[in-house]
Amino acid sequence: MAVYPVTASFPRDETYGLASQMRRAASSIPSNIAEGCGRHGDAEFARFCIIARGSASELEYQLLLARDLKLLQTDDYERLSQQTVEVKRMLTVLLQKLTAER
């Protein structure tokens, strides 16, 4: 959710570029977790968690790019980057638990 207001201030020419990619990656994380929850069994859930973690990695890079392009303020970058890293950590722990009992 935090990505949406930050990307709203991006230049108009980034509306369908980096801003759109960042929003898509950010929304893909919980979407894949939700879809995995609706599947049958831990193996399928784990697969969707891996996809979600990939989206988080994608967002992590996009945040860095937006900062380097001066589209993000440093404090917004730091906050969003820390949140993204924390989500990746949580997904990693969840994946370890889902795959430990196989």
Short mmCIF file of C-alpha atoms in Angstrom, two decimals:
data_model
loop_
_atom_site.label_atom_id
_atom_site.label_comp_id
_atom_site.label_asym_id
_atom_site.label_seq_id
_atom_site.Cartn_x
_atom_site.Cartn_y
_atom_site.Cartn_z
CA MET A 1 0.00 0.00 0.00
CA ALA A 2 2.83 2.40 0.78
CA VAL A 3 4.11 2.29 -2.81
CA TYR A 4 0.93 3.84 -4.24
CA PRO A 5 1.11 7.33 -2.68
CA VAL A 6 4.86 7.57 -3.28
CA THR A 7 4.57 6.69 -6.97
CA ALA A 8 1.66 9.13 -7.38
CA SER A 9 4.22 11.94 -7.25
CA PHE A 10 6.33 10.47 -10.07
CA PRO A 11 6.46 12.51 -13.29
CA ARG A 12 3.61 11.98 -15.71
CA ASP A 13 5.87 10.24 -18.22
CA GLU A 14 6.55 7.51 -15.62
CA THR A 15 2.85 6.72 -15.09
CA TYR A 16 3.04 3.71 -17.41
CA GLY A 17 6.73 3.07 -16.78
CA LEU A 18 8.48 2.65 -13.47
CA ALA A 19 5.50 3.74 -11.35
CA SER A 20 3.32 1.08 -12.95
CA GLN A 21 6.00 -1.59 -12.59
CA MET A 22 6.50 -0.76 -8.92
CA ARG A 23 2.78 -0.87 -8.21
CA ARG A 24 2.42 -4.15 -10.06
CA ALA A 25 5.33 -5.75 -8.17
CA ALA A 26 4.04 -4.45 -4.82
CA SER A 27 0.51 -5.73 -5.41
CA SER A 28 1.82 -9.04 -6.74
CA ILE A 29 3.32 -9.93 -3.36
CA PRO A 30 0.07 -10.23 -1.36
CA SER A 31 -1.84 -11.42 -4.44
CA ASN A 32 0.43 -14.45 -4.79
CA ILE A 33 0.24 -15.19 -1.07
CA ALA A 34 -3.55 -15.04 -1.24
CA GLU A 35 -3.66 -17.26 -4.32
CA GLY A 36 -1.32 -19.76 -2.67
CA CYS A 37 -3.57 -19.89 0.39
CA GLY A 38 -6.44 -20.88 -1.85
CA ARG A 39 -4.52 -23.79 -3.38
CA HIS A 40 -4.37 -27.34 -2.17
CA GLY A 41 -1.47 -28.23 0.11
CA ASP A 42 1.75 -26.73 1.38
CA ALA A 43 3.72 -27.48 -1.79
CA GLU A 44 1.50 -25.28 -3.93
CA PHE A 45 1.38 -22.60 -1.24
CA ALA A 46 5.20 -22.65 -1.10
CA ARG A 47 5.40 -22.22 -4.89
CA PHE A 48 3.28 -19.05 -4.70
CA CYS A 49 5.36 -17.78 -1.77
CA ILE A 50 8.46 -18.16 -3.93
CA ILE A 51 6.77 -16.11 -6.64
CA ALA A 52 5.81 -13.49 -4.03
CA ARG A 53 9.40 -13.33 -2.82
CA GLY A 54 10.53 -12.83 -6.41
CA SER A 55 8.13 -9.91 -6.75
CA ALA A 56 9.57 -8.44 -3.55
CA SER A 57 13.08 -8.72 -5.01
CA GLU A 58 11.85 -7.01 -8.16
CA LEU A 59 10.34 -4.20 -6.07
CA GLU A 60 13.57 -3.90 -4.09
CA TYR A 61 15.48 -3.16 -7.31
CA GLN A 62 12.80 -0.81 -8.64
CA LEU A 63 12.97 1.21 -5.42
CA LEU A 64 16.74 1.51 -5.84
CA LEU A 65 16.33 2.58 -9.46
CA ALA A 66 13.69 5.16 -8.54
CA ARG A 67 16.02 6.57 -5.88
CA ASP A 68 18.96 6.69 -8.30
CA LEU A 69 16.78 8.46 -10.87
CA LYS A 70 15.84 11.00 -8.16
CA LEU A 71 12.17 9.99 -8.35
CA LEU A 72 12.14 8.91 -4.70
CA GLN A 73 13.23 10.93 -1.70
CA THR A 74 15.93 9.22 0.37
CA ASP A 75 13.65 8.83 3.40
CA ASP A 76 10.89 7.25 1.28
CA TYR A 77 13.45 4.90 -0.27
CA GLU A 78 14.83 3.89 3.13
CA ARG A 79 11.38 3.25 4.58
CA LEU A 80 10.06 1.29 1.60
CA SER A 81 13.28 -0.64 1.17
CA GLN A 82 13.29 -1.70 4.83
CA GLN A 83 9.67 -2.80 4.58
CA THR A 84 10.41 -4.79 1.43
CA VAL A 85 13.40 -6.52 3.02
CA GLU A 86 11.24 -7.39 6.04
CA VAL A 87 8.56 -8.91 3.79
CA LYS A 88 11.26 -11.00 2.07
CA ARG A 89 12.49 -12.21 5.47
CA MET A 90 8.96 -13.16 6.52
CA LEU A 91 8.41 -15.03 3.26
CA THR A 92 11.71 -16.87 3.68
CA VAL A 93 10.76 -18.02 7.19
CA LEU A 94 7.31 -19.08 5.97
CA LEU A 95 8.88 -21.03 3.11
CA GLN A 96 11.26 -22.76 5.52
CA LYS A 97 8.30 -23.86 7.63
CA LEU A 98 6.29 -25.01 4.62
CA THR A 99 9.14 -27.06 3.19
CA ALA A 100 10.61 -28.41 6.47
CA GLU A 101 7.98 -31.10 6.86
CA ARG A 102 8.35 -32.62 3.40
#
